[in-house]
CSV table of C-alpha atoms and ligand atoms in Angstrom, one decimal:
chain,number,residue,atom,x,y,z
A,1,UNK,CA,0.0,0.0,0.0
A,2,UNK,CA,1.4,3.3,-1.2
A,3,UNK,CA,1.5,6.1,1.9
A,4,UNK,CA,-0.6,7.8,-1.0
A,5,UNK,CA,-3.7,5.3,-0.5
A,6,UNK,CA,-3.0,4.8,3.7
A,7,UNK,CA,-3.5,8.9,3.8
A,8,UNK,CA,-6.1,8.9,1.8
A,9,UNK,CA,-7.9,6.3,3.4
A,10,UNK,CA,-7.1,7.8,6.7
A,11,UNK,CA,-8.2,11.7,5.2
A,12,UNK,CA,-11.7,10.0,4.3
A,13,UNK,CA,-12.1,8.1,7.8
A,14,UNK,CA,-11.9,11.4,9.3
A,15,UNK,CA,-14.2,12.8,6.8
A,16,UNK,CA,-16.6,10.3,7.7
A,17,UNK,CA,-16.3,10.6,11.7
A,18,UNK,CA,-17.0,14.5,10.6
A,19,UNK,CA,-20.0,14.1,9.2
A,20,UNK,CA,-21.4,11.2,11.3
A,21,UNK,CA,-20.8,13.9,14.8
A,22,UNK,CA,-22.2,16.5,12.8
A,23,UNK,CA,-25.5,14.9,11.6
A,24,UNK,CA,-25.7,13.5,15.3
A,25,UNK,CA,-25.4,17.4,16.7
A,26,UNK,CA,-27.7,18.2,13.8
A,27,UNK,CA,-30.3,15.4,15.1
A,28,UNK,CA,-29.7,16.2,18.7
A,29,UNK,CA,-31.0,20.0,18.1
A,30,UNK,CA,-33.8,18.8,16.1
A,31,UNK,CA,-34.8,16.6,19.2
A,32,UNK,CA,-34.3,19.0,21.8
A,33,UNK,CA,-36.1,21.6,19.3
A,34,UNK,CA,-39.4,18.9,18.9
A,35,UNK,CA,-39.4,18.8,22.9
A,36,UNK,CA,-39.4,22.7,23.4
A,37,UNK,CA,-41.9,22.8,21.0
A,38,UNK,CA,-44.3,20.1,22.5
A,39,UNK,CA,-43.2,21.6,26.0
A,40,UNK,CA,-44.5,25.1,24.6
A,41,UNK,CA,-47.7,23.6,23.1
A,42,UNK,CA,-48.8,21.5,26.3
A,43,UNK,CA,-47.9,24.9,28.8
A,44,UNK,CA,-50.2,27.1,26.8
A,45,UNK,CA,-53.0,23.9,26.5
A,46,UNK,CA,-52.8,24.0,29.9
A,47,UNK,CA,-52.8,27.7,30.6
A,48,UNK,CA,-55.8,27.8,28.6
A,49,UNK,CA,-57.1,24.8,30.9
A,50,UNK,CA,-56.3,26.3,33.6
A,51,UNK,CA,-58.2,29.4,32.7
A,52,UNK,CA,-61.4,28.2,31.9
A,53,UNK,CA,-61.5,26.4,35.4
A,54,UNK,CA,-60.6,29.3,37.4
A,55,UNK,CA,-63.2,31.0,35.3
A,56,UNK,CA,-65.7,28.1,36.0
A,57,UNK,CA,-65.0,28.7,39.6
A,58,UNK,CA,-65.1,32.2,39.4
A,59,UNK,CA,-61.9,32.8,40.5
A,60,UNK,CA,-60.2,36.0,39.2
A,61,UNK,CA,-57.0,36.7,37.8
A,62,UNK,CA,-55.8,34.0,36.4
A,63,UNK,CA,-52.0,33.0,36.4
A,64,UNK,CA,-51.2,36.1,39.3
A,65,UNK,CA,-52.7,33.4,42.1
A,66,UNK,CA,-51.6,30.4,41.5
A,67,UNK,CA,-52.8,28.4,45.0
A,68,UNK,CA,-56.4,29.0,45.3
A,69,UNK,CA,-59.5,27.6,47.8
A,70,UNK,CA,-61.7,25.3,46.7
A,71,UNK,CA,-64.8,27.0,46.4
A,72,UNK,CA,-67.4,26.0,49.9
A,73,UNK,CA,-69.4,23.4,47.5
A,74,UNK,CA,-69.9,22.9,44.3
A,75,UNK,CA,-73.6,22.9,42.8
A,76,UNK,CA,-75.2,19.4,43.4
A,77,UNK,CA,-78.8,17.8,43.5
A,78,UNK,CA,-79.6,17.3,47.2
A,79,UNK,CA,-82.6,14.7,46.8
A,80,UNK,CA,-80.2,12.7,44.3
A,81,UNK,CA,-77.0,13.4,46.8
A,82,UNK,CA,-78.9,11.8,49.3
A,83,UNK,CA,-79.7,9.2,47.6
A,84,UNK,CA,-76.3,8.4,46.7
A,85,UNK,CA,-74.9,8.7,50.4
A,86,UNK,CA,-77.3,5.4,50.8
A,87,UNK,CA,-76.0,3.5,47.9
A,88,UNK,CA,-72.4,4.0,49.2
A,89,UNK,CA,-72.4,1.5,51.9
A,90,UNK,CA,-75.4,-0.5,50.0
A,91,UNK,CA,-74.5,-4.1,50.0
A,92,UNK,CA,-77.0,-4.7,47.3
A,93,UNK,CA,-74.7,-2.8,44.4
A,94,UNK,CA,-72.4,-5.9,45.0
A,95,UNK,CA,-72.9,-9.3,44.2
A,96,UNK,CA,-69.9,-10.7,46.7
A,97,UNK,CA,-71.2,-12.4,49.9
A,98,UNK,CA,-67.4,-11.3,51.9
A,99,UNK,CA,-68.6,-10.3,55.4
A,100,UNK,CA,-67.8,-6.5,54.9
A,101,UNK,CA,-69.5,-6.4,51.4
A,102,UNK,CA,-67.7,-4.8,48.4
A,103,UNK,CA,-69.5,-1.3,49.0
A,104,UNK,CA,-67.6,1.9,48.2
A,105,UNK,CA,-67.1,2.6,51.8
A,106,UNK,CA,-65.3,-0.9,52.4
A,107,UNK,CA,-62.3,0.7,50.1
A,108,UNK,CA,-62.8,4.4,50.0
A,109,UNK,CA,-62.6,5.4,53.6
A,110,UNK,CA,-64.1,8.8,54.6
A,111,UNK,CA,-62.7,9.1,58.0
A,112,UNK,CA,-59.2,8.5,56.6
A,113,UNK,CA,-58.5,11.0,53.3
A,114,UNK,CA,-61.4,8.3,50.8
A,115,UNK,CA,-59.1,5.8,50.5
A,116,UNK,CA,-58.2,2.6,52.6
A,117,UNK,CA,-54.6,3.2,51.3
A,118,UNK,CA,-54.5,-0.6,50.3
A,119,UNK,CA,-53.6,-1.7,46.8
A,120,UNK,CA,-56.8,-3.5,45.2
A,121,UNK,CA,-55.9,-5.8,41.7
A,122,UNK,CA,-52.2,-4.3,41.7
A,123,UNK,CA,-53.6,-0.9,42.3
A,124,UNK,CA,-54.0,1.7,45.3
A,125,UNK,CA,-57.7,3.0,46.1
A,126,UNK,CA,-57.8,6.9,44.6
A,127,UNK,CA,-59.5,9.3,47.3
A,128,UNK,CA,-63.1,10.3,46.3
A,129,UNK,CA,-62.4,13.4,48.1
A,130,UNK,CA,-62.7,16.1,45.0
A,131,UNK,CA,-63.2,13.6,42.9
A,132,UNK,CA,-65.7,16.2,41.0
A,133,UNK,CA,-63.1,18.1,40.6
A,134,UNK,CA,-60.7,15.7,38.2
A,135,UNK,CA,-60.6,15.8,34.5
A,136,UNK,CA,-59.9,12.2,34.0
A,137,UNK,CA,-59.9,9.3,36.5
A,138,UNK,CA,-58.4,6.3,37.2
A,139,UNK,CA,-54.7,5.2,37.8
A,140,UNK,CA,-54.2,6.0,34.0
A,141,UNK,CA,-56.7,8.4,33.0
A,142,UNK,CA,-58.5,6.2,31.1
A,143,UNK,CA,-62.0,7.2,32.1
A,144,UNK,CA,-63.1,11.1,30.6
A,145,UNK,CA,-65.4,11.3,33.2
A,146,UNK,CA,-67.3,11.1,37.0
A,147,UNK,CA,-70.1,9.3,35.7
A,148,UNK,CA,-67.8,6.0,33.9
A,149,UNK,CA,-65.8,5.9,36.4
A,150,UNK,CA,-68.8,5.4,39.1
A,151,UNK,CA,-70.3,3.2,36.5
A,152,UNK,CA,-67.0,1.3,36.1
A,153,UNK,CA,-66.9,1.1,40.0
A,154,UNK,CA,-70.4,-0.8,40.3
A,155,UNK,CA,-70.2,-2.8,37.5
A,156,UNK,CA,-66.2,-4.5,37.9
A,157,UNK,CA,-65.4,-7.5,39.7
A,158,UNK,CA,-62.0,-5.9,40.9
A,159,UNK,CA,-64.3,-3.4,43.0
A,160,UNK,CA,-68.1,-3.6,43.9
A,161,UNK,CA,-68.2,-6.4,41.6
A,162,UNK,CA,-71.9,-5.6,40.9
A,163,UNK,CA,-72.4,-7.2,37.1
A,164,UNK,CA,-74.4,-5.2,34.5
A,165,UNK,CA,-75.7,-2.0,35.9
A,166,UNK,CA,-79.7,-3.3,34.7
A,167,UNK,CA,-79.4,-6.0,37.2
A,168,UNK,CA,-77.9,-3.7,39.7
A,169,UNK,CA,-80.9,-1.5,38.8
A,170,UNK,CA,-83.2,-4.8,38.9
A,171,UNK,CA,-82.0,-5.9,41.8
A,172,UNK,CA,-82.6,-2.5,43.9
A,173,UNK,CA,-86.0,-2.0,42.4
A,174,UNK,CA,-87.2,-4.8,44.3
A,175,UNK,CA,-87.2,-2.4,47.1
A,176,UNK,CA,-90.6,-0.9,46.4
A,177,UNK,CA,-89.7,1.8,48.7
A,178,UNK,CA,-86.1,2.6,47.3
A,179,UNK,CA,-88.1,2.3,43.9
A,180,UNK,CA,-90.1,5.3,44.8
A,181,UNK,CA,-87.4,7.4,46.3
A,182,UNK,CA,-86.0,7.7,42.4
A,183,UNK,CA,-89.0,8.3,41.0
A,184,UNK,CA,-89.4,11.6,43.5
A,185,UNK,CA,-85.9,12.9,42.1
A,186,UNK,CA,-85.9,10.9,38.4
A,187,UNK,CA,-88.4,11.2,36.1
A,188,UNK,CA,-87.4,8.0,34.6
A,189,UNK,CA,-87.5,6.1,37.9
A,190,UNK,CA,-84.9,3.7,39.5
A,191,UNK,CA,-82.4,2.6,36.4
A,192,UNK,CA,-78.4,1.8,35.8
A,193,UNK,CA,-77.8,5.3,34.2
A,194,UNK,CA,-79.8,6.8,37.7
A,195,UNK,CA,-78.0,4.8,40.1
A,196,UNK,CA,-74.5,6.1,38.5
A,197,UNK,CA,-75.9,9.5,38.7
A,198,UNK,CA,-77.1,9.4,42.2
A,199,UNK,CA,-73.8,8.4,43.9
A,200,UNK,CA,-71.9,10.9,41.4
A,201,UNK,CA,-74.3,14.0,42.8
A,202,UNK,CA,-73.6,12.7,46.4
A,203,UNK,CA,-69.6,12.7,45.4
A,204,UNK,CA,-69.8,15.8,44.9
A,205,UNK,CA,-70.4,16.9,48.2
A,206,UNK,CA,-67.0,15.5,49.3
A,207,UNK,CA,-65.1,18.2,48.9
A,208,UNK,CA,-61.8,19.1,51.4
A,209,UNK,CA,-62.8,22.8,51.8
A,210,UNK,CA,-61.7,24.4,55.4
A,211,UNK,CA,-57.8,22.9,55.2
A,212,UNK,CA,-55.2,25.4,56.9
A,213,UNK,CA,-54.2,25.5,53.2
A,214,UNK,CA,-57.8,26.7,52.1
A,215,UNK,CA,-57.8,29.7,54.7
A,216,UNK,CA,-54.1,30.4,53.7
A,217,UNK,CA,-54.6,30.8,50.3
A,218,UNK,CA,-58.2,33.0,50.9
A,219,UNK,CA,-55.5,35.3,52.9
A,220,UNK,CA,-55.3,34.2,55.9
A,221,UNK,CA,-51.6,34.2,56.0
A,222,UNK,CA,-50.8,32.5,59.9
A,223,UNK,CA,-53.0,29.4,59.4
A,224,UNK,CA,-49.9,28.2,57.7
A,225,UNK,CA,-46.9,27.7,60.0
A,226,UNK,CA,-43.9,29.7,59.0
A,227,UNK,CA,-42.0,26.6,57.5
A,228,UNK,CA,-45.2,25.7,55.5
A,229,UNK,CA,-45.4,28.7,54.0
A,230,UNK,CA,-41.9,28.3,53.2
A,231,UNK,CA,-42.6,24.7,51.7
A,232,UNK,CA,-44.8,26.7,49.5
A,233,UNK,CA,-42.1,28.7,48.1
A,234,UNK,CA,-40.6,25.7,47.4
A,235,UNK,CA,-43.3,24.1,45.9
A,236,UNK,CA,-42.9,26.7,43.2
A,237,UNK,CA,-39.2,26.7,42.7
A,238,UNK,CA,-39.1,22.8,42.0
A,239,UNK,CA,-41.9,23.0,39.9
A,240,UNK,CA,-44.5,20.7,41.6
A,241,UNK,CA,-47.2,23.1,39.7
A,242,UNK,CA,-46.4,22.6,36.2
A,243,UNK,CA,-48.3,18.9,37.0
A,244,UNK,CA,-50.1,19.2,39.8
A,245,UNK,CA,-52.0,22.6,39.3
A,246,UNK,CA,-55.3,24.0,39.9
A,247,UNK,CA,-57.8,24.1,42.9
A,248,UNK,CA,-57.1,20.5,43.7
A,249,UNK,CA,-53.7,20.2,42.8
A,250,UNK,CA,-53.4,17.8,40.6
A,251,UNK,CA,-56.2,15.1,38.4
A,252,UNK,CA,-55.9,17.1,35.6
A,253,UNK,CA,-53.2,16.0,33.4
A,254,UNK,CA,-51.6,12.3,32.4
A,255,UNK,CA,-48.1,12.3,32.8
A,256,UNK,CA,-46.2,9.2,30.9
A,257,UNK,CA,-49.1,7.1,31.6
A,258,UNK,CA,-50.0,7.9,35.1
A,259,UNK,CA,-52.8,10.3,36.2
A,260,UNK,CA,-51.8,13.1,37.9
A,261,UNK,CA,-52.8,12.9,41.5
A,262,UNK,CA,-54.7,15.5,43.5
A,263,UNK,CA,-52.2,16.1,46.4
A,264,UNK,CA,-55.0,18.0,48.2
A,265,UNK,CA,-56.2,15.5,51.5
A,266,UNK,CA,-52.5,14.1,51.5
A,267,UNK,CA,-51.8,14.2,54.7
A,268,UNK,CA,-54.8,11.7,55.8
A,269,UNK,CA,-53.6,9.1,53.1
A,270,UNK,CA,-50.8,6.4,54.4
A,271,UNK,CA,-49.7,5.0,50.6
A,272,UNK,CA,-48.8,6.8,47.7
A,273,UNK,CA,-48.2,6.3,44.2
A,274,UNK,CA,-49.9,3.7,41.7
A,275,UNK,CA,-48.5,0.6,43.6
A,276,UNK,CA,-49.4,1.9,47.0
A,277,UNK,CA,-45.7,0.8,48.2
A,278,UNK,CA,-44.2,3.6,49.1
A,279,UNK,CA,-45.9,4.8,52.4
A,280,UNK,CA,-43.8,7.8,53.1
A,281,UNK,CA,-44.2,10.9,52.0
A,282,UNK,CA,-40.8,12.0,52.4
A,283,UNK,CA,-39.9,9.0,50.5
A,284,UNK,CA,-42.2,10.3,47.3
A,285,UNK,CA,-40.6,13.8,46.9
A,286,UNK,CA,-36.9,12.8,45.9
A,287,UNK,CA,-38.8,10.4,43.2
A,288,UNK,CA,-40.9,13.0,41.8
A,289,UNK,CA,-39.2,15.5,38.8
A,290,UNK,CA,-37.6,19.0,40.8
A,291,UNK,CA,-37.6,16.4,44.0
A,292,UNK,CA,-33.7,16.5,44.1
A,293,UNK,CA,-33.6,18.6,46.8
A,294,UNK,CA,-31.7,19.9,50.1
A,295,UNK,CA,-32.5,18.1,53.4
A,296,UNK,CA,-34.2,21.1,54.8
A,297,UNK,CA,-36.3,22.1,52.1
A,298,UNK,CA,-37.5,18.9,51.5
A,299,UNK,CA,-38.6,19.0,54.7
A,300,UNK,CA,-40.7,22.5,54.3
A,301,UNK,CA,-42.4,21.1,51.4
A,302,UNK,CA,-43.1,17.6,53.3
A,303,UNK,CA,-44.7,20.3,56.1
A,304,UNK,CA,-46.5,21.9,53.3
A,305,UNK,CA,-47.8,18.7,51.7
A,306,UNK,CA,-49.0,17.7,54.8
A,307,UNK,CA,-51.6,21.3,55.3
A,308,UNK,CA,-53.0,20.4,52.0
B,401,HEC,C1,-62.5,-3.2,46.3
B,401,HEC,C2,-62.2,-1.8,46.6
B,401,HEC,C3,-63.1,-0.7,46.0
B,401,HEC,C4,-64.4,-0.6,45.9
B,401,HEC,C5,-65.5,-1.5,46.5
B,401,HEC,C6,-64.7,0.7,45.3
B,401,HEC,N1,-63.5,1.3,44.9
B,401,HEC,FE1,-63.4,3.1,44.0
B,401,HEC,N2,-61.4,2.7,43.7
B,401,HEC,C7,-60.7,1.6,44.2
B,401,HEC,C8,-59.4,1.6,43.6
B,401,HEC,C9,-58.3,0.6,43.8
B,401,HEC,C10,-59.3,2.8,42.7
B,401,HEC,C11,-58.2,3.2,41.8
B,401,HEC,C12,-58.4,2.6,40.5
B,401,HEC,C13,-57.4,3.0,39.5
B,401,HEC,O1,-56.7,4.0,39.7
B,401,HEC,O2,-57.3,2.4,38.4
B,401,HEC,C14,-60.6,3.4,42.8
B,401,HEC,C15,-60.9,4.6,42.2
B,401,HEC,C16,-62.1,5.3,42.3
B,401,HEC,C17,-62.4,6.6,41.7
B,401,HEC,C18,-61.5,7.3,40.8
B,401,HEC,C19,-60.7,8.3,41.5
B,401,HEC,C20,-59.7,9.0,40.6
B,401,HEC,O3,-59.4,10.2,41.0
B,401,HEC,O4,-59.3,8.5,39.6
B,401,HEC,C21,-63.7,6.9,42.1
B,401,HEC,C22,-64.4,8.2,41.7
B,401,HEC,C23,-64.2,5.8,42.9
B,401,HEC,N3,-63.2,4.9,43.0
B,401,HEC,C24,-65.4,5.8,43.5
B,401,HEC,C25,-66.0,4.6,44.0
B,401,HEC,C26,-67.4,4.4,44.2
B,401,HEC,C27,-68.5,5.5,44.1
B,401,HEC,C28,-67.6,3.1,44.6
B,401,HEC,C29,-68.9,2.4,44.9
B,401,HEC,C30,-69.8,2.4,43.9
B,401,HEC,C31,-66.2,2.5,44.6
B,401,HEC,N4,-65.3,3.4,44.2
B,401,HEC,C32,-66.0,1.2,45.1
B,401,HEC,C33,-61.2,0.7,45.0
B,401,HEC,C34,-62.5,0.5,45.3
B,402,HEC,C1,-44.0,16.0,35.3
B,402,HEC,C2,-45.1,15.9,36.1
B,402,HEC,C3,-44.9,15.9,37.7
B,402,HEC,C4,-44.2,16.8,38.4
B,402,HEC,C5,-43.4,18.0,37.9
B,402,HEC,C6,-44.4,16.5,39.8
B,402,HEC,N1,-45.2,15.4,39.9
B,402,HEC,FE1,-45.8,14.5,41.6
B,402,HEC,N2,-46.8,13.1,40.5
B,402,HEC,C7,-46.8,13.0,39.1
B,402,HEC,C8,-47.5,11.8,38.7
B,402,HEC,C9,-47.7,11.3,37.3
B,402,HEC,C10,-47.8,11.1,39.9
B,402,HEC,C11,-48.4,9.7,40.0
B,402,HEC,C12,-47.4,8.6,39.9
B,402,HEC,C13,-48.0,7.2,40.2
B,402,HEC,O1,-49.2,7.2,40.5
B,402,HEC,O2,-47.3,6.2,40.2
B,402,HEC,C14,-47.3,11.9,41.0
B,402,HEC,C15,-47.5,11.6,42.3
B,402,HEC,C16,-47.1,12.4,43.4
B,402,HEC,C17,-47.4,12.1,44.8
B,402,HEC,C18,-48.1,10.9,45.3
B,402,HEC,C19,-49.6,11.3,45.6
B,402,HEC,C20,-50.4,10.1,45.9
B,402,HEC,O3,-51.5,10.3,46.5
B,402,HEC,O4,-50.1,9.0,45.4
B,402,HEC,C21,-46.9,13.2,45.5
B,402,HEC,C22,-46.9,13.4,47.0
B,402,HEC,C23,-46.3,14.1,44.6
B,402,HEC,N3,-46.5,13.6,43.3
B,402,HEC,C24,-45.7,15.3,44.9
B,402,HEC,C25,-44.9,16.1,44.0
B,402,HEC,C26,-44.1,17.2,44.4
B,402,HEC,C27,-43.9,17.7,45.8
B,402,HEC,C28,-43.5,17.7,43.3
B,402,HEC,C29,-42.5,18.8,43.1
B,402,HEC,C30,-41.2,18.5,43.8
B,402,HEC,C31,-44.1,16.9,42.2
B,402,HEC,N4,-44.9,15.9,42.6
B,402,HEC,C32,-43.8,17.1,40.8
B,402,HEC,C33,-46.3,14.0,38.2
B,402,HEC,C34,-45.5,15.0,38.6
């Protein structure tokens, strides 16, 4: 081989390595260009979300106050709330025969944040606290609203385990009494679709209004202790609000997959994330993105967390 050809060849290796970096530099800015972009487009969808909420709630100024109250209540049916409260610890919306019965109130605990904090079919009970609130619902979002995901609740073996919602509703209407109580409130009388939308109008009267973090954020600065409020500022610097936003902080986006939790009621639940595993709350902030942080502000946000 002449030293002609070995330079040559050597001349158009490095040629090659040349081009190779530069089309991977090239690609790289074209990926981190596609992520600003989508980054961009999902802030402003959910600025424009976040609007129509606060607008909904009639809250003003949008964007200047980002923590705000729940309002007291929201609008609900009372006869059909009512009616609902009943159905949540009825034993006849389940077909099991296990001595505590498969009602709601078995797993969703209203003494203790709406949520037994036990995993159920690989999965930990969501609080029905706020529920209303939510813009999708289950572990993954799956369900676009209150009413399926009520529906799906009666209806699936891995919860009430009720079977079809007409022989829920068949199997209630042999109550001649219960019968007429829908009929009062229903003009079509005791069916599936009615039982659904009874126990979602009572849901919505579980609401976590009167926290130390409600009173705080309607201006009542002392209700929150001084390293709270502090955990607040944090809250902000690490970016916990670009996911877990609005008046319940959180249940309104999907993230990867996961729902979004509401982290309002937090500090009554005793197991967190999908799997239920981890059951301290100290031990969820170093896992969550903007988590990696000091010792002692961890610990002001934990405090924070907690007031929720
Ligand atoms: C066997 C326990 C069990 C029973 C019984 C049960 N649930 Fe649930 N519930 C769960 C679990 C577990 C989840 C979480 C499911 C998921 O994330 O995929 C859940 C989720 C929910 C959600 C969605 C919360 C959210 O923010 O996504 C609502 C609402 C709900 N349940 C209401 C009810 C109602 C109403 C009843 C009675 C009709 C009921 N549940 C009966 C265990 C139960
Ligand atoms: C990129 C979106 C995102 C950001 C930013 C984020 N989270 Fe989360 N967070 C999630 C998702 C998604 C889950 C649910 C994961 C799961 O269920 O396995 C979650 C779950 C949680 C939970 C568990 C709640 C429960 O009831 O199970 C806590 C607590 C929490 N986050 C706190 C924080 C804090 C504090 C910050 C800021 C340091 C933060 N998160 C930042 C998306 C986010």
């Amino acid at each position: 081989m002449t030293r002609r050809v070995l330079w040559s060849t050597v001349g158009a290796c490095v040629v090659l390595v040349l081009v190779a970096a530069a089309l991977v530099a090239w690609y790289r800015q074209a990926q981190r260009q596609a992520a600003a972009a989508e980054a961009a487009r999902l802030e402003a969808e959910a600025a424009a979300a976040r609007e129509a909420l606060y607008r909904q709630f009639g809250i003003d100024a949008p964007g200047t106050r980002l923590f705000v109250p729940l309002p007291p209540e929201l609008p609900y049916h009372q006869g059909r709330a009512k009616l609902g409260r009943a159905l949540f610890n009825d034993r006849r919306l389940t077909r099991s025969q296990i001595s505590q019965g498969l009602v709601c109130g078995a797993c969703h605990h209203l003494g203790a944040g709406g949520t037994d904090s036990k995993v159920h079919h690989g999965v930990l009970t969501r609080s029905v606290y706020n529920a209303a609130f939510a813009t999708s619902y289950l572990h993954d979002g799956s369900l676009p609203d209150l009413h399926a995901a009520v529906g799906k609740m009666i209806e699936d073996p891995h919860f009430c385990w009720g079977g079809p919602l007409a022989g829920v509703a068949a199997r209630l209407a042999q109550d001649a009494n219960l019968a007429k109580r829908f009929q009062v409130v229903y003009t079509d009388g005791l069916t599936g679709t009615n039982v659904v939308d009874a126990v979602v109008e009572y849901l919505k009267t579980l609401v976590t209004d009167g926290t130390p973090y409600d009173f705080w954020c309607a201006g009542h600065v002392d209700r929150l202790t001084a390293e709270q409020r502090r955990g607040s500022e944090v809250y902000l610097a690490a970016g916990c609000m670009d996911c877990h936003d609005g008046p319940v902080l959180g249940s309104r986006k999907v993230v990867r997959g996961r729902k979004v939790p509401a982290l309002r009621g937090l500090g009554l639940r005793k197991a967190y994330l999908t799997e239920g595993k981890v059951k301290d709350l100290d031990a969820v902030v170093p896992m969550m993105p903007g988590g990696d942080l000091s010792p002692e502000d961890r610990k002001a946000l934990v405090a924070f967390l907690k007031a929720l």
